[in-house]
Coordinates of C-alpha atoms and ligand atoms in Angstrom, one line a residue:
M12 CA 95.1 76.4 86.1
E13 CA 97.5 77.7 88.7
R14 CA 98.8 75.8 91.7
H15 CA 96.6 75.9 94.9
D16 CA 93.7 77.5 93.0
D17 CA 91.2 77.3 95.9
I18 CA 93.6 79.1 98.2
R19 CA 94.3 81.8 95.6
E20 CA 90.6 82.4 95.1
A21 CA 89.9 82.8 98.8
V22 CA 92.9 85.1 99.4
R23 CA 91.9 87.2 96.4
R24 CA 88.4 87.6 97.9
L25 CA 90.0 88.8 101.2
C26 CA 92.3 91.2 99.5
A27 CA 89.4 92.8 97.6
E28 CA 88.2 94.1 100.9
F29 CA 91.5 96.1 101.2
P30 CA 91.8 98.1 98.0
G31 CA 94.3 100.8 97.0
P32 CA 92.9 103.7 99.1
Y33 CA 93.4 101.6 102.3
W34 CA 97.1 101.1 101.5
Q35 CA 97.6 104.6 100.3
A36 CA 96.3 106.1 103.6
L37 CA 98.6 103.7 105.6
D38 CA 101.6 104.5 103.4
R39 CA 101.1 108.3 103.8
D40 CA 101.1 108.0 107.6
R41 CA 103.5 105.0 107.8
T42 CA 100.9 103.1 109.9
Y43 CA 100.5 99.4 110.3
P44 CA 97.7 97.5 108.4
T45 CA 96.2 96.2 111.6
E46 CA 92.8 95.4 110.1
F47 CA 94.3 93.5 107.1
V48 CA 96.6 91.4 109.4
A49 CA 93.7 90.7 111.7
E50 CA 91.6 89.4 108.8
L51 CA 94.5 87.2 107.5
T52 CA 94.8 85.8 111.0
R53 CA 91.1 85.3 111.5
Q54 CA 90.8 83.4 108.2
G55 CA 93.8 81.2 109.3
W56 CA 96.2 82.1 106.4
L57 CA 99.1 83.0 108.6
S58 CA 99.2 79.6 110.4
V59 CA 99.2 77.3 107.4
L60 CA 102.8 76.1 108.0
I61 CA 102.1 75.2 111.7
P62 CA 101.5 71.4 112.0
E63 CA 97.9 70.4 112.7
E64 CA 98.8 69.0 116.1
Y65 CA 99.6 72.6 117.2
G66 CA 96.4 74.0 115.7
G67 CA 97.8 75.1 112.2
A68 CA 96.8 73.8 108.8
G69 CA 99.9 71.7 108.3
L70 CA 100.4 72.8 104.7
G71 CA 103.6 73.1 102.8
I72 CA 105.7 76.1 101.6
G73 CA 104.1 75.8 98.2
A74 CA 100.7 76.7 99.7
A75 CA 102.2 79.4 101.8
S76 CA 103.8 80.8 98.7
A77 CA 100.5 80.9 96.9
I78 CA 99.0 82.9 99.7
L79 CA 101.7 85.6 99.7
E80 CA 101.9 85.7 95.9
E81 CA 98.1 86.5 95.7
I82 CA 98.4 89.1 98.5
H83 CA 101.0 90.9 96.4
R84 CA 99.4 90.4 93.1
S85 CA 96.2 92.0 94.5
G86 CA 98.1 95.2 95.3
C87 CA 98.3 94.5 99.1
N88 CA 101.6 93.9 101.0
G89 CA 102.4 90.8 102.9
G90 CA 105.5 92.4 104.6
A91 CA 103.4 93.4 107.5
A92 CA 102.6 89.8 108.4
H93 CA 104.6 87.3 106.4
A94 CA 107.0 86.6 109.3
Q95 CA 104.1 85.2 111.3
M96 CA 104.2 82.3 108.8
Y97 CA 107.9 81.3 109.0
V98 CA 109.6 82.8 112.1
M99 CA 107.9 80.0 114.1
G100 CA 110.0 77.5 112.1
T101 CA 112.9 78.0 114.5
L102 CA 110.7 77.2 117.4
L103 CA 109.1 74.2 115.6
K104 CA 112.5 72.8 114.6
H105 CA 114.6 73.5 117.5
G106 CA 112.3 74.3 120.5
S107 CA 111.7 71.7 123.3
A108 CA 108.4 69.8 123.5
A109 CA 107.4 72.0 126.4
Q110 CA 108.2 75.3 124.5
K111 CA 106.3 74.1 121.4
A112 CA 103.3 73.1 123.5
E113 CA 103.3 76.4 125.3
Y114 CA 103.7 78.7 122.3
L115 CA 102.7 77.1 119.0
P116 CA 99.0 76.7 119.5
R117 CA 98.7 80.3 120.6
V118 CA 100.7 81.4 117.6
A119 CA 98.5 79.3 115.4
S120 CA 95.3 80.9 116.8
G121 CA 96.8 84.4 116.5
E122 CA 96.6 85.0 120.2
L123 CA 100.4 85.5 120.2
R124 CA 102.1 87.4 117.4
L125 CA 105.5 85.9 116.6
Q126 CA 106.7 88.0 113.8
A127 CA 109.9 89.7 114.9
F128 CA 113.2 88.3 113.9
G129 CA 116.3 90.0 115.4
V130 CA 119.5 89.2 113.5
T131 CA 120.9 92.3 111.8
E132 CA 123.2 94.7 113.7
P133 CA 124.4 98.1 112.6
T134 CA 128.1 97.3 112.7
S135 CA 128.2 93.6 111.5
G136 CA 125.9 94.0 108.5
T137 CA 125.7 90.8 106.5
D138 CA 128.7 89.3 108.3
T139 CA 126.4 87.8 111.0
T140 CA 129.2 86.0 112.9
R141 CA 130.4 89.5 113.9
L142 CA 127.3 90.4 115.8
T143 CA 128.0 91.6 119.2
T144 CA 124.7 91.7 121.1
F145 CA 125.7 89.6 124.1
A146 CA 123.7 87.4 126.5
R147 CA 125.6 86.9 129.7
R148 CA 124.4 83.9 131.9
D149 CA 123.4 84.9 135.4
G150 CA 121.8 82.0 137.2
D151 CA 118.4 81.3 135.6
V152 CA 118.5 84.3 133.3
Y153 CA 120.6 85.8 130.5
R154 CA 121.3 89.5 130.7
V155 CA 121.2 90.8 127.2
S156 CA 123.0 94.0 126.1
G157 CA 123.6 95.4 122.6
Q158 CA 121.8 96.7 119.5
K159 CA 119.9 95.5 116.5
I160 CA 118.8 97.3 113.4
W161 CA 116.1 96.9 110.8
I162 CA 114.0 94.6 113.0
S163 CA 110.7 94.7 111.3
R164 CA 107.3 94.5 113.1
A165 CA 108.9 94.7 116.6
E166 CA 106.1 97.0 117.7
H167 CA 103.5 94.6 116.4
S168 CA 104.8 91.4 117.8
D169 CA 104.4 89.7 121.2
L170 CA 107.4 87.5 120.8
M171 CA 110.8 87.8 119.0
I172 CA 113.3 85.3 117.9
L173 CA 116.6 86.9 118.8
L174 CA 120.2 85.9 117.8
V175 CA 122.8 86.8 120.4
R176 CA 126.3 85.9 121.2
T177 CA 126.7 83.8 124.4
T178 CA 130.5 83.3 123.8
S179 CA 132.6 86.0 122.3
R180 CA 133.9 85.3 118.8
D181 CA 137.6 85.2 119.8
E182 CA 136.9 82.4 122.3
C183 CA 135.3 80.2 119.7
D184 CA 137.0 77.6 117.4
K185 CA 134.8 78.6 114.6
S186 CA 133.3 82.1 114.1
S187 CA 129.8 80.6 113.6
D188 CA 130.0 79.0 117.1
G189 CA 129.1 80.8 120.3
M190 CA 125.7 82.2 119.2
S191 CA 122.3 81.3 120.7
V192 CA 118.7 81.9 120.0
L193 CA 116.4 83.4 122.6
L194 CA 112.7 83.7 122.5
V195 CA 112.0 87.2 123.9
D196 CA 108.7 88.1 125.3
M197 CA 108.4 91.7 124.0
R198 CA 105.4 92.4 126.2
E199 CA 107.6 92.0 129.3
A200 CA 110.8 93.3 127.8
V201 CA 109.8 96.8 126.6
G202 CA 110.8 99.4 129.2
K203 CA 112.7 96.8 131.2
G204 CA 115.9 96.7 129.2
L205 CA 114.4 96.8 125.7
T206 CA 113.8 100.1 123.8
I207 CA 112.2 100.1 120.3
R208 CA 112.8 103.0 118.0
P209 CA 110.9 103.1 114.7
I210 CA 113.0 103.9 111.5
R211 CA 111.2 105.8 108.8
T212 CA 112.0 104.3 105.4
M213 CA 111.1 104.7 101.8
L214 CA 108.3 102.1 102.3
N215 CA 105.8 101.4 105.0
H216 CA 107.5 98.4 106.6
A217 CA 107.2 99.0 110.4
T218 CA 110.9 98.5 110.8
T219 CA 112.8 99.5 113.9
E220 CA 116.0 99.7 115.9
L221 CA 116.3 97.8 119.1
F222 CA 118.4 98.8 122.1
F223 CA 119.1 96.1 124.8
D224 CA 120.4 97.3 128.2
D225 CA 120.7 94.5 130.6
L226 CA 117.5 92.9 129.5
E227 CA 116.7 89.7 131.5
V228 CA 115.6 86.7 129.5
P229 CA 114.9 83.4 131.3
V230 CA 117.3 80.7 130.3
A231 CA 114.2 78.6 129.8
N232 CA 113.5 80.7 126.8
R233 CA 116.6 79.6 124.9
L234 CA 115.7 77.5 121.9
G235 CA 118.0 74.5 121.5
E236 CA 121.5 74.3 122.7
E237 CA 123.7 77.2 123.7
G238 CA 126.2 78.1 121.1
Q239 CA 124.3 76.5 118.1
G240 CA 122.1 79.5 117.3
F241 CA 123.7 80.4 114.0
R242 CA 122.9 77.0 112.6
Y243 CA 119.3 77.3 113.8
I244 CA 118.8 80.7 112.1
L245 CA 120.4 79.5 108.9
S246 CA 118.1 76.5 108.7
G247 CA 115.1 78.8 108.7
M248 CA 116.4 81.0 105.9
N249 CA 115.4 78.9 103.0
A250 CA 111.7 79.2 103.9
E251 CA 112.0 82.9 104.2
R252 CA 113.7 83.2 100.8
I253 CA 111.1 81.1 99.0
L254 CA 108.2 83.0 100.5
I255 CA 109.7 86.4 99.7
A256 CA 110.4 85.2 96.2
A257 CA 106.7 84.3 95.9
E258 CA 105.8 87.8 97.0
C259 CA 108.1 89.2 94.2
I260 CA 106.3 87.0 91.7
G261 CA 103.0 88.5 93.0
D262 CA 104.4 92.0 92.6
A263 CA 105.6 91.2 89.1
K264 CA 102.2 89.9 88.1
F265 CA 100.5 93.1 89.5
F266 CA 102.8 95.3 87.5
I267 CA 102.4 93.2 84.3
D268 CA 98.6 93.1 84.6
R269 CA 98.5 96.9 85.2
A270 CA 100.9 97.7 82.4
S271 CA 99.3 95.5 79.8
A272 CA 95.8 96.8 80.7
Y273 CA 96.9 100.4 80.5
A274 CA 98.8 99.9 77.2
K275 CA 95.6 98.6 75.6
E276 CA 93.4 101.4 76.9
R277 CA 95.6 104.6 76.7
S278 CA 95.4 106.3 73.4
V279 CA 98.1 108.7 72.2
F280 CA 98.7 109.9 68.6
G281 CA 95.4 108.4 67.7
R282 CA 96.2 104.8 68.7
A283 CA 96.6 102.6 71.8
I284 CA 100.2 103.0 73.1
G285 CA 100.3 99.2 73.3
E286 CA 100.3 99.1 69.5
N287 CA 103.8 100.4 69.6
Q288 CA 106.4 97.7 70.1
G289 CA 108.5 100.0 72.1
I290 CA 105.7 99.7 74.7
Q291 CA 104.8 96.1 74.1
F292 CA 108.2 94.5 74.2
P293 CA 109.3 95.5 77.7
I294 CA 106.0 94.3 79.1
A295 CA 106.4 91.0 77.2
R296 CA 110.0 90.8 78.5
A297 CA 108.8 91.3 82.0
H298 CA 106.3 88.5 81.6
V299 CA 109.1 86.2 80.2
Q300 CA 111.4 87.0 83.2
M301 CA 108.6 86.6 85.7
S302 CA 107.5 83.2 84.3
A303 CA 111.1 81.9 84.4
A304 CA 111.6 83.1 88.0
E305 CA 108.2 81.5 88.9
L306 CA 109.5 78.1 87.8
M307 CA 112.5 78.5 90.0
V308 CA 110.3 79.5 93.0
H309 CA 108.2 76.3 92.3
K310 CA 111.3 74.2 92.1
A311 CA 112.7 75.5 95.4
A312 CA 109.3 75.1 97.1
D313 CA 108.9 71.5 95.8
L314 CA 112.4 70.6 97.1
Y315 CA 111.7 72.2 100.4
D316 CA 108.3 70.4 100.8
A317 CA 110.0 67.1 99.9
G318 CA 112.6 67.7 102.7
E319 CA 115.4 67.9 100.1
P320 CA 118.3 70.4 100.3
C321 CA 117.3 73.6 98.6
G322 CA 119.7 76.3 99.7
T323 CA 120.9 77.2 96.2
E324 CA 117.5 77.0 94.6
A325 CA 115.9 79.2 97.4
N326 CA 118.6 81.8 96.9
M327 CA 118.3 81.6 93.1
A328 CA 114.5 81.9 93.3
K329 CA 114.8 85.0 95.5
M330 CA 117.3 86.7 93.2
L331 CA 115.5 86.0 90.0
A332 CA 112.1 86.9 91.4
S333 CA 113.3 90.1 93.0
E334 CA 115.0 91.2 89.7
A335 CA 111.9 90.2 87.7
S336 CA 109.6 92.2 90.0
W337 CA 111.9 95.2 89.8
F338 CA 112.1 95.1 86.0
A339 CA 108.3 94.8 85.8
A340 CA 107.9 97.7 88.2
D341 CA 110.1 99.9 86.2
T342 CA 108.3 98.9 83.0
C343 CA 104.9 99.6 84.6
I344 CA 106.0 103.1 85.6
Q345 CA 107.3 103.8 82.1
T346 CA 104.1 102.5 80.4
H347 CA 102.0 104.8 82.6
G348 CA 104.1 107.9 81.8
G349 CA 103.2 110.6 84.3
F350 CA 100.3 108.7 85.8
G351 CA 102.8 106.1 87.1
F352 CA 103.8 108.6 89.6
A353 CA 100.4 109.4 90.9
E354 CA 99.7 107.9 94.4
E355 CA 96.2 106.8 93.4
Y356 CA 97.5 104.3 90.9
D357 CA 99.3 102.3 93.6
I358 CA 102.2 101.7 91.1
E359 CA 104.7 104.1 92.7
R360 CA 104.0 102.6 96.1
K361 CA 104.4 99.0 94.9
F362 CA 107.6 100.2 93.0
R363 CA 109.1 101.4 96.3
E364 CA 107.9 98.2 98.1
T365 CA 109.4 95.7 95.7
R366 CA 112.8 97.4 95.5
L367 CA 113.4 96.2 99.1
Y368 CA 113.8 92.5 98.0
Q369 CA 117.1 92.9 96.2
V370 CA 118.5 94.0 99.6
A371 CA 116.6 92.1 102.2
P372 CA 116.4 89.6 103.6
I373 CA 119.6 88.9 101.7
S374 CA 121.3 91.1 99.1
T375 CA 121.9 90.0 95.6
N376 CA 125.8 90.0 95.9
L377 CA 125.6 87.6 98.8
I378 CA 123.4 85.2 96.8
L379 CA 125.8 85.3 93.9
S380 CA 128.6 84.6 96.3
H381 CA 126.6 81.6 97.6
V382 CA 126.1 80.3 94.1
A383 CA 129.7 80.9 93.1
T384 CA 131.1 79.0 96.1
H385 CA 128.5 76.3 96.8
A386 CA 127.1 75.5 93.3
L387 CA 130.2 76.2 91.3
G388 CA 133.0 75.4 93.8
M389 CA 134.9 78.6 93.3
P390 CA 137.1 79.9 96.2
K391 CA 135.5 81.9 99.0
S392 CA 136.3 85.6 98.9
F393 CA 135.4 86.2 102.5
Ligands
FAD417 C1 113.1 97.5 105.4 C2 114.0 96.4 106.0 C3 113.6 95.4 106.8 C4 114.4 94.5 107.4 N1 113.9 93.6 108.3 C5 114.8 92.8 109.0 C6 114.4 92.0 110.1 O1 113.2 91.9 110.4 N2 115.3 91.3 110.8 C7 116.6 91.4 110.5 O2 117.4 90.7 111.2 N3 117.1 92.1 109.5 C8 116.2 92.8 108.7 N4 116.7 93.7 107.7 C9 118.1 93.7 107.4 C10 118.5 93.1 106.0 O3 118.4 91.7 106.1 C11 119.9 93.6 105.7 O4 119.7 95.0 105.4 C12 120.4 92.9 104.5 O5 120.7 91.6 104.8 C13 121.7 93.6 104.0 O6 122.6 93.8 105.1 P1 123.2 95.3 105.4 O7 122.1 96.3 105.3 O8 123.9 95.2 106.7 O9 124.2 95.5 104.3 P2 125.8 95.3 104.3 O10 126.1 94.0 104.8 O11 126.4 96.5 105.0 O12 126.1 95.4 102.7 C14 126.0 96.6 102.0 C15 126.1 96.2 100.5 O13 127.4 95.7 100.3 C16 127.3 94.4 99.7 N5 128.4 93.5 100.2 C17 128.7 93.3 101.5 N6 129.7 92.4 101.6 C18 130.0 92.1 100.3 C19 131.0 91.2 99.7 N7 131.8 90.5 100.5 N8 131.0 91.1 98.4 C20 130.2 91.8 97.6 N9 129.2 92.6 98.1 C21 129.2 92.8 99.4 C22 125.9 93.9 100.0 O14 125.5 93.0 99.0 C23 125.1 95.2 100.0 O15 124.6 95.4 98.7 C24 115.8 94.5 107.1 C25 116.3 95.5 106.2 C26 115.4 96.5 105.7 C27 116.0 97.6 104.8

């Protein structure tokens, strides 16, 4: 019996309507899974974290994790829509009552897509405090200029949570001060100071580069206090890491299921390849690693849902799960021999997709650095 069995069963049924050939065609043309996202929205799966008073299901991160895990385990990809689940957390936690009442019910119903999250910049990289996209106050508006990179789903979102500087770094006491969060209405912004340029990558992820040239954003669209934005963004990252970790667990289960099934059925030298321990052991090891990572995902999710601090656990869950899914992916390819490379098996596509999660939304080295300094008290190296 797995956690959230009813949810898993329903999500599996939905995913069965979107089999391999659907994803293969999208992957070939790098197009967005519009029908899949529409169905997830229609069935209410993307609004489970929104409180009931705003029209969501008011469930916890454990339930949301089960949804994303099943999507990935089924061979689908939640990357096209997962941000609709958690990006709203910044609005929910730090928005005013008026902002929440205006946007959250429409995000919950799917009328508004809030799944773009603009943090990363080409020159600052992981060192977020060095971001330079600047919002200059001009009466009732901010005028935003600068550039973002790797902003996923920007072309498929109505709203974007955007982190900008409102005070330059050298004028701040602390480097993490002086940043603010703006809720940008993309429908009004595109062509009026915002240009979106898609980036073609090794996976179908609808990621883009954004150029801001004197884009006007009403001051009324700032979430929370001016200058506190970095803290607001950080506070949403645990949810993102736990949910991505759950996707990796789903990927790992997909690869392990496929590899063990193929090992039993493929016959070479007059016997099933799975009779050879050289084939069996890596698949068993992948299962062991995935199972351990899954426990950490559950631990992080339980702490999160209990309102306890969970930064280290969320980071560890993301690291362990992304490494477990990658090992399972590699093992699955090896088990399939040449067939692992054939598009129609979906394995090479999932292999490319799951590799992302050792880099984004946070790379492994940065997680190790967090654990070294926060959990083990070692000196900071940057
Ligand atoms: C497909 C895709 C989708 C994405 N979607 C989004 C999105 O929607 N929104 C968004 O804001 N961002 C997004 N990102 C950006 C992503 O979060 C970053 O790519 C990631 O955080 C790594 O940052 P970077 O690419 O700038 O790498 P860098 O910071 O340039 O780092 C490069 C490498 O050096 C290592 N490194 C850096 N500093 C240190 C150090 N001090 N010690 C040891 N190692 C170090 C890193 O671990 C990494 O391996 C996306 C990225 C990709 C590829």
